[in-house]
XYZ file of C-alpha atoms in Angstrom:
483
model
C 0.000 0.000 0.000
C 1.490 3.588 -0.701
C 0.388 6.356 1.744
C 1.241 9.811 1.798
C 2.214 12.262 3.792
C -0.038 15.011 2.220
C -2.219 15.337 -0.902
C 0.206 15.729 -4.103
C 2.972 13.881 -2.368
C 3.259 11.050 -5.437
C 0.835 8.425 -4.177
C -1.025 8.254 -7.170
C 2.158 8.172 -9.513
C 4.006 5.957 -7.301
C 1.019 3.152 -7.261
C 1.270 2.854 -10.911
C 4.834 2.096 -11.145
C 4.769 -0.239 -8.972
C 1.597 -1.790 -10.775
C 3.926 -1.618 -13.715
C 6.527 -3.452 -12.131
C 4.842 -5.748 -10.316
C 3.214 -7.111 -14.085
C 6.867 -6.958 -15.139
C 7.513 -10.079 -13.134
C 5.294 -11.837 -14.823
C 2.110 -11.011 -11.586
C -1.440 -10.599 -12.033
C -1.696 -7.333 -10.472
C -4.535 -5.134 -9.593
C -4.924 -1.186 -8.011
C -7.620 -0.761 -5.789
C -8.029 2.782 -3.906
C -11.353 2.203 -1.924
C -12.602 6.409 -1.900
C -11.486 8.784 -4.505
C -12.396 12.255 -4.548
C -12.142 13.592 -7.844
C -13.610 14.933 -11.196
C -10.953 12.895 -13.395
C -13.286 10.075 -14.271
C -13.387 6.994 -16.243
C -15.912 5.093 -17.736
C -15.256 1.107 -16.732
C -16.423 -2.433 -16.816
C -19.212 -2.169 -13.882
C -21.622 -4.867 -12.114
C -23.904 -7.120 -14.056
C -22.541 -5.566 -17.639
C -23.612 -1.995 -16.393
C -20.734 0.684 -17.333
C -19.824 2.499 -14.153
C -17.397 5.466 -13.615
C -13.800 5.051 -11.297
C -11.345 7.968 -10.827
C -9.025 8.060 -13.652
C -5.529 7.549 -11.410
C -7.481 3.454 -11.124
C -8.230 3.759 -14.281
C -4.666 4.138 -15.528
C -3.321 2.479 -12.588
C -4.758 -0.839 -14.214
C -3.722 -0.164 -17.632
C -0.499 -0.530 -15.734
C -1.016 -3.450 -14.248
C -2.117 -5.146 -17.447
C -5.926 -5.271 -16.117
C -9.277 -4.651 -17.111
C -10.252 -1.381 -15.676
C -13.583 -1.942 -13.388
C -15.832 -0.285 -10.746
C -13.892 -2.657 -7.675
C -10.835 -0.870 -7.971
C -12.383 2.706 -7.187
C -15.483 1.634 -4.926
C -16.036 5.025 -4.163
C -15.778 7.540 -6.035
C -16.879 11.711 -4.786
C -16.821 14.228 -7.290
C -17.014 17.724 -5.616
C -20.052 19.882 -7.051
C -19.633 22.510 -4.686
C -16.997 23.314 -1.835
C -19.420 21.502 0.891
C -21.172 19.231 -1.384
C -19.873 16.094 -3.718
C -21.845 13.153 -5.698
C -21.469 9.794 -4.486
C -20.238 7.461 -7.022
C -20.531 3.810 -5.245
C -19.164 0.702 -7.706
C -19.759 2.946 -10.367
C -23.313 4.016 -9.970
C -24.921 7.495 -8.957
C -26.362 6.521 -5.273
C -28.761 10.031 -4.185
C -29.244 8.398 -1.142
C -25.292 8.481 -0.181
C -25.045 11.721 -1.764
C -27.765 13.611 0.535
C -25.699 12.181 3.474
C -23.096 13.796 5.827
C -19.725 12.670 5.260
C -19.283 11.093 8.469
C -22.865 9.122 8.054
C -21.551 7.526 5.078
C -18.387 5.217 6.243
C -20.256 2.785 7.901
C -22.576 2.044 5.422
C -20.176 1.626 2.917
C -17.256 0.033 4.071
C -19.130 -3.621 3.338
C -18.935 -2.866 -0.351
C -15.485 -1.519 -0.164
C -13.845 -4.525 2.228
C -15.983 -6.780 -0.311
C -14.341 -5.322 -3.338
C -10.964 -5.457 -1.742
C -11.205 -9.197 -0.849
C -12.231 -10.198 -3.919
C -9.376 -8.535 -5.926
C -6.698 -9.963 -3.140
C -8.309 -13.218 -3.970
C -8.049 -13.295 -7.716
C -4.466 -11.390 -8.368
C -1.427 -12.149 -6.900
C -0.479 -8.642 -6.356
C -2.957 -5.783 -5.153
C -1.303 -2.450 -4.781
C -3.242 -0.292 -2.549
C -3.210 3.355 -2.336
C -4.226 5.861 0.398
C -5.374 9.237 0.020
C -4.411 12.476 1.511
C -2.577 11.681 4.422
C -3.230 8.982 7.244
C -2.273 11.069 9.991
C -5.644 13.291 9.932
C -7.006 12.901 13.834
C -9.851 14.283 12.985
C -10.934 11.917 10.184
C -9.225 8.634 11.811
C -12.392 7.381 13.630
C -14.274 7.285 10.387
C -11.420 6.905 7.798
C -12.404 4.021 5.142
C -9.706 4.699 3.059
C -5.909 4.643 4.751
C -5.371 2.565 7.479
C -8.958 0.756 8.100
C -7.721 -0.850 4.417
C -3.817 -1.303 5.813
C -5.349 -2.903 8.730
C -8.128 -5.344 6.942
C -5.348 -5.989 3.940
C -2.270 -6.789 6.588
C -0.804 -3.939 3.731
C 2.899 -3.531 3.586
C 2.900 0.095 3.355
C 5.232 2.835 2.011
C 4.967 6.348 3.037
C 5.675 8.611 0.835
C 6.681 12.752 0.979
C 7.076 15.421 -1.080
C 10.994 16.446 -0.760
C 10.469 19.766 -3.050
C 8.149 21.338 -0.797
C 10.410 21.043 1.894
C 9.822 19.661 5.401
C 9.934 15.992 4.227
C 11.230 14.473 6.654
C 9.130 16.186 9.337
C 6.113 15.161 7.390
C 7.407 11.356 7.693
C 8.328 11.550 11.229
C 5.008 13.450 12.266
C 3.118 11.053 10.218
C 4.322 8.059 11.402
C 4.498 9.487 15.020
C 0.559 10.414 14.869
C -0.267 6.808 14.280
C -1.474 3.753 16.993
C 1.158 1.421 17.460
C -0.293 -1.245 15.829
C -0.741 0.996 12.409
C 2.721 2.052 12.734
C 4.010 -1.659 12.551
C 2.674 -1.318 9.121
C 4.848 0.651 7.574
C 7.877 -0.934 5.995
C 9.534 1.824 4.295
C 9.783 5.978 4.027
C 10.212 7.334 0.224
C 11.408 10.942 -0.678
C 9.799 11.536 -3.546
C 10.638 14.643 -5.953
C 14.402 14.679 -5.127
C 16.425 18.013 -6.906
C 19.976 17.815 -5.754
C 22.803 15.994 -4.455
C 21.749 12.801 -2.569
C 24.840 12.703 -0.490
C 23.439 15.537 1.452
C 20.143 13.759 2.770
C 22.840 12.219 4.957
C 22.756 12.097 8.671
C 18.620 12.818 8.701
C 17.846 9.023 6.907
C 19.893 7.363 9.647
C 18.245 9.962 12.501
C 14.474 9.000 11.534
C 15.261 5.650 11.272
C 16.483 5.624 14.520
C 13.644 7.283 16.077
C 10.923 5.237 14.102
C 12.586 1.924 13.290
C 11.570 2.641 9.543
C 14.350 2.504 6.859
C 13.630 5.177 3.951
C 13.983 3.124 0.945
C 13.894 5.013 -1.822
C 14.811 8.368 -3.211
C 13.332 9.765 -6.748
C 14.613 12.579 -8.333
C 11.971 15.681 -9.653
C 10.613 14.113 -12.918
C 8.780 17.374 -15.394
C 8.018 15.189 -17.671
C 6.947 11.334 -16.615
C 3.977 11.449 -19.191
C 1.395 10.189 -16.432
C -2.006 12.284 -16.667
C -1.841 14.632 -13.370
C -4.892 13.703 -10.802
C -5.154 16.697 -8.935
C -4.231 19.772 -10.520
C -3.873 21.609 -13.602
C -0.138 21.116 -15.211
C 2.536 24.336 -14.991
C 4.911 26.097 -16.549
C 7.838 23.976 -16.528
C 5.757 21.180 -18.723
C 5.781 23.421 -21.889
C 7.011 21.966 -25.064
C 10.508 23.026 -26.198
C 11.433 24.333 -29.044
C 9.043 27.026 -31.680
C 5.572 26.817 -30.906
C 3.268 26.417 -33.741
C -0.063 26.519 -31.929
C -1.462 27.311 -28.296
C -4.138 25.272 -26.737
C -5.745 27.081 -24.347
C -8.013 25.660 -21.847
C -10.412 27.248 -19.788
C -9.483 26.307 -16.144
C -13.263 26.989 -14.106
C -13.345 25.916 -10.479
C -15.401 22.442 -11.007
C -13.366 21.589 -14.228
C -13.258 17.862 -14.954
C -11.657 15.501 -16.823
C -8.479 17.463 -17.186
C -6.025 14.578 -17.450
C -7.680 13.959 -20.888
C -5.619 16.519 -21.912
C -1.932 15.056 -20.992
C -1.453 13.990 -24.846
C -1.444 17.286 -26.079
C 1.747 18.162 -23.541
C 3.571 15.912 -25.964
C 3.283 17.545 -28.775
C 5.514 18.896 -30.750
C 5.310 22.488 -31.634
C 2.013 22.951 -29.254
C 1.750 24.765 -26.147
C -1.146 23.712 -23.389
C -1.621 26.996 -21.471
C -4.365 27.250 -18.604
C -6.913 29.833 -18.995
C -8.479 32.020 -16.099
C -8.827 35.787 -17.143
C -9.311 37.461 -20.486
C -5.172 38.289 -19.684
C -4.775 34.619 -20.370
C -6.220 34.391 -24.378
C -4.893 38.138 -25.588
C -2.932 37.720 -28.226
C -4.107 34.283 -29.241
C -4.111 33.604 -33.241
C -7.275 32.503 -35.244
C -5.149 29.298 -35.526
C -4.590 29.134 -32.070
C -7.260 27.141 -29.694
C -9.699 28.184 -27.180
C -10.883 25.032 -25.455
C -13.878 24.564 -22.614
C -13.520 21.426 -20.839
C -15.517 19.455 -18.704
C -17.091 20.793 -16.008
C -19.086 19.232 -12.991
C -21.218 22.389 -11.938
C -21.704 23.357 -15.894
C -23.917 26.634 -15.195
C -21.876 27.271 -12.334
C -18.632 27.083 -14.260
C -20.712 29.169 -16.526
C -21.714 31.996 -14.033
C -17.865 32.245 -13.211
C -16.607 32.164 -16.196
C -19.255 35.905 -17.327
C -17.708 37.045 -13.927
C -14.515 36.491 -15.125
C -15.390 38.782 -18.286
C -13.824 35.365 -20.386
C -17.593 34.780 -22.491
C -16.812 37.955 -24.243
C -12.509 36.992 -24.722
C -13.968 33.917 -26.075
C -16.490 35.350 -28.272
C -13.955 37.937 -29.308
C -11.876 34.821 -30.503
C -14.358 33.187 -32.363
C -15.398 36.231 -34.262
C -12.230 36.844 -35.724
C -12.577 32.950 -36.686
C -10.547 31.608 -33.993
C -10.860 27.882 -33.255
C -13.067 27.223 -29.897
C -13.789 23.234 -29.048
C -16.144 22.222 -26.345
C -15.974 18.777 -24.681
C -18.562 18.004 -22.375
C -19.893 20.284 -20.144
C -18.110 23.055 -22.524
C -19.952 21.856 -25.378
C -23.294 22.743 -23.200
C -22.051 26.277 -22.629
C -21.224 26.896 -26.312
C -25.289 26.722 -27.127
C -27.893 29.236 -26.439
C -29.117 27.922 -23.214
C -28.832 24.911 -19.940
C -31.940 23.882 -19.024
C -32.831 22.507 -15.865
C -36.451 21.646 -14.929
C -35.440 18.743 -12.254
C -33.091 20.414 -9.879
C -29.688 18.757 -11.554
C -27.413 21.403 -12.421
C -29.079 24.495 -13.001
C -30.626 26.880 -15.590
C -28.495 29.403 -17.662
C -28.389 31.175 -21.173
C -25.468 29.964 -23.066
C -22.261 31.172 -25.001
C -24.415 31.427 -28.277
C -21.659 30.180 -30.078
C -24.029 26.999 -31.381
C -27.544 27.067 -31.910
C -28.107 24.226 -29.386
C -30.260 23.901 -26.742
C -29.292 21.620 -23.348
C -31.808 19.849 -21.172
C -30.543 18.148 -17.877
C -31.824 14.429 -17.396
C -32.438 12.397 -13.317
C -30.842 10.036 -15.424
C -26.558 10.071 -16.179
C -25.263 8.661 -19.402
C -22.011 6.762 -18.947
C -20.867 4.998 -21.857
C -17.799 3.945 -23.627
C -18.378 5.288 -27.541
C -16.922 4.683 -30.785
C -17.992 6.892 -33.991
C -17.134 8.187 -37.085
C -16.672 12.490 -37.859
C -18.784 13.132 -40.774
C -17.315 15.597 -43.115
C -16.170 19.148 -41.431
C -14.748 22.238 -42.229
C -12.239 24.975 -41.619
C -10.241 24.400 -38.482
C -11.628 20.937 -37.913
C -11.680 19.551 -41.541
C -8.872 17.155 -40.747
C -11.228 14.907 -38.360
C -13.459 14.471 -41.230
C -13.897 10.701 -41.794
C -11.425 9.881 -38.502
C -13.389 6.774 -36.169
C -12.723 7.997 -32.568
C -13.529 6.025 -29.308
C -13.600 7.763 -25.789
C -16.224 7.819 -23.063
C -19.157 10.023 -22.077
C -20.433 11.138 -18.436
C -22.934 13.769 -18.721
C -26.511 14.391 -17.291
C -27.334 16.936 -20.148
C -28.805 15.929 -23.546
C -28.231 18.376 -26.115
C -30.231 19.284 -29.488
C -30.799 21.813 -31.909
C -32.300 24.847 -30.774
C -36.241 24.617 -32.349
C -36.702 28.656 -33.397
C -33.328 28.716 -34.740
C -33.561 25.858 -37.002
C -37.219 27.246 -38.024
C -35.277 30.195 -38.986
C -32.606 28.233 -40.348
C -29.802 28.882 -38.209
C -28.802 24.924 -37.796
C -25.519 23.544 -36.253
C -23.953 20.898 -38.612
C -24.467 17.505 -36.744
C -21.005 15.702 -37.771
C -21.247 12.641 -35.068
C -24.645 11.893 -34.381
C -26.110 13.004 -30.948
C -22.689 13.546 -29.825
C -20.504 16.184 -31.726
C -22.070 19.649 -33.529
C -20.072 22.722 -35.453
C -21.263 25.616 -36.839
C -21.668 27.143 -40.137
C -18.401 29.030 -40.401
C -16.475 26.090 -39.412
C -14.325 27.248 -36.340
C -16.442 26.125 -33.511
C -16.751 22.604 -32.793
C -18.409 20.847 -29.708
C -18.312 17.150 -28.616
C -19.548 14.612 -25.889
C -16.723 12.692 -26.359
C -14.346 12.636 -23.940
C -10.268 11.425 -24.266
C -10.486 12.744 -28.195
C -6.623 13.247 -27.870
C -5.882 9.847 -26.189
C -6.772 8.848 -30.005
C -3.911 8.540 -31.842
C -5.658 8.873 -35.389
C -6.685 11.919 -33.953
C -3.868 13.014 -32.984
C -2.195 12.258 -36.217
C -4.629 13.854 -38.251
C -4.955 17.181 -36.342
C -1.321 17.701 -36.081
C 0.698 14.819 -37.682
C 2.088 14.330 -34.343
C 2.069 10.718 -32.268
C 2.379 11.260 -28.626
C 4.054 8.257 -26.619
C 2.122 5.796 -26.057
C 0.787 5.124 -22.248
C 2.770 1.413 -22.510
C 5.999 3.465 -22.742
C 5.149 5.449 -20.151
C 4.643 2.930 -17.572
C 7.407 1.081 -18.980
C 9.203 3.957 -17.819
C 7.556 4.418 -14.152
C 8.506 1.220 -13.767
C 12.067 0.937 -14.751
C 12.531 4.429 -12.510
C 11.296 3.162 -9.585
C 13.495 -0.269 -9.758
C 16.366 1.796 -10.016
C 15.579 4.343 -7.058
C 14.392 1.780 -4.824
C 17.472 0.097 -2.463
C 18.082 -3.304 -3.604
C 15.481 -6.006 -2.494
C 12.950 -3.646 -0.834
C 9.899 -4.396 -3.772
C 10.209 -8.175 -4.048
C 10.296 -8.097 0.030
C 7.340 -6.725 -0.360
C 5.164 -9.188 -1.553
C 7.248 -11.885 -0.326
């Protein structure tokens, strides 16, 4: 099991190298983090042939491990709609009932599901690698906690800890950690890991030796500061020092609202060459942009929220700006809902709100959630998006909205062009395109026919985790593991 000191610490990362490695030896090898709180989702094998939706760090963590991504390895799943209120995901499904309760009222009633999930991928894989989230330590969330060392304890875990060197403090954050902890959670952890390493090594020296001293705990393992490891981020938006070298041909700009989601669909395009991923939150952020250059709204989990900020924010007009000069705008998802004329709400879902106007679609949100793998064909587009024309693309959708064309405005003959049916619209002048479909740029074909570029290739990318971590790790320490 890998624990953290804090949130961002390399838990996430971490877990799927080791997945990586673990399959390397030849292991069947599965991730399992029983609560998630995220709006990076995936949409996975569920119960009974359902499809269900598991944070997307699982989701990659089994692609790792050479598994079939399903709802077991993310039982539970929150994705934060407001700052005090999140939608239960349990094994995959929507559950209102969950989601009207208080946090605390929750762990008891689902920790069945999430030990039963748990045993039942320890009984069919040799090799279940476990991660925490946030940090164990948290007094105030230990009586209830169904995710750090509740799991350790059921699972007998072998646990690393792992700390974030950069921010400084590390190995204060390991001793404090492990110091907060009963006894008999303590005996659980077999190894301390500086993670994020800049520097000379040869320096860390006496402090390893001191903490092991004081806790009994070896640190096992120090990894240097990687910018560029390939592995979608989890948590946050990605920074400055992940830019592309070299000239840059086209910006991709991305609108980053508060409830964005589905970010890490995005990691491809950091790849690229030539193309610059920027993040987007003032009208600052897009002057300057070229008519070849993108304006992108992603998914969003509070779309007329999102909405609301982004008019407060003064970006609708930037945006509009952009696409009247013929600038290329794409919406995926909840940004495809803001590009029409108006969100409709008449059951209490999301929320109602006039739209962008950039399409002449109308939105109406559904009780019911559509979560579906998808596979389709672009019918034939034009201007900035005529190279998808023809191009089969797979991804996944998760959205409550269904969208159509807006009634008066087709009467009047103002129709979007529907180029994948019921999932992907443009309009007339060609430069505004909005789709359901999420991970578009995980595609390679579309990829290759936007830019001519090919991106590495997620295999590769583990393949490197896990080569990294062998080498960082002392001698011995990951086979001991799972001896």
């Amino acid at each position: 099991m890998v624990l953290g000191t804090t949130s961002g610490a390399g838990k996430s990362w971490l877990t799927t190298a080791l997945c990586r490695y673990y399959s390397n030896l030849g292991l069947k090898v599965a991730p399992f983090k029983a609560q998630n709180m995220s709006n990076n989702a995936r949409v996975v094998e569920g119960i009974d042939g359902a499809w269900g939706e598991i944070g997307s760090a699982q989701y990659f963590q089994a692609l790792a491990a050479r598994a079939v991504p399903e709802v077991r390895m993310n039982p539970l799943l929150l994705k934060p709609e407001a700052d005090t209120r999140s939608q239960v995901v349990l094994l995959g499904q929507v559950s209102a009932e969950l989601t009207a309760l208080p946090w605390r009222g929750r762990s008891q009633l689902v920790w069945p599901q999430i030990a039963a999930a748990l045993d039942a991928l320890r009984a069919e894989n040799d090799v279940v690698v476990i991660e925490g989230a946030g940090s164990p330590a948290e007094t105030n969330l230990h009586a209830s906690d169904i995710v750090n060392m509740r799991v350790a304890r059921h699972a007998h875990a072998r646990c690393l800890l792992v700390t974030d060197i950069d921010r400084g403090g590390a190995f204060a954050h390991l001793y404090g950690t492990w110091a907060l902890l009963p006894e008999d959670e303590r005996a659980l952890i077999h190894g301390f890991v500086l993670n994020k390493f800049r520097g000379d090594a040869s320096l860390l020296a006496p402090a390893p030796q001191h903490l092991q001293e004081r806790t009994g705990v070896p640190t096992v393992a120090t990894i240097p500061m990687q910018w560029h490891h390939g592995l979608p981020e989890e948590d946050g938006v990605f920074d400055d020092r992940t830019l592309t070298p070299g000239a840059v041909h086209t910006t991709v700009a991305v609108v980053a609202y508060p409830r964005i989601s589905n970010l890490d669909e995005f990691q491809p395009l950091k790849n690229v060459p030539g193309l610059r991923l920027q993040w987007v939150r003032s009208p600052a952020d897009v002057a300057g942009l070229r008519p070849t250059d993108w304006i992108v709204l992603p998914g969003s989990k509070a779309t007329a929220a999102d909405l609301a900020w982004l008019r407060a924010q003064g970006l609708d007009q930037a945006i509009a700006a952009h696409a009247g000069q013929g600038g290329a705008v794409l919406g995926v998802c909840g940004g495809l809902q803001m590009l029409g004329e108006a969100l409709i709400d008449p059951e209490g879902i999301d929320g109602n709100a006039p739209g962008l106007g950039l399409l002449p679609l109308v939105t109406v949100f559904e009780p019911a959630k559509t979560v579906q793998r998808t596979s389709a064909a672009f019918g034939q587009l034009t201007g900035a998006w005529a190279p998808l024309s023809g191009v089969a693309a797979w991804g996944y959708e998760i959205h409550h909205g269904q969208t159509a064309q807006h009634p008066a405005m087709a009467a009047k003959g103002n129709v979007a062009r529907e180029v994948m049916p019921g999932i992907a619209w443009q309009n007339p002048a060609g430069n505004v395109l909005g789709v359901y479909l999420h991970g578009l740029f995980e595609d390679a074909a579309v990829l290759h026919a936007l830019f001519g570029a090919q991106a590495p290739t997620l295999e590769t990318v583990f393949d490197g985790l896990a080569e990294g971590v062998a080498r960082h790790f002392d001698p011995g320490v990951l086979d001991a593991l799972i001896a």
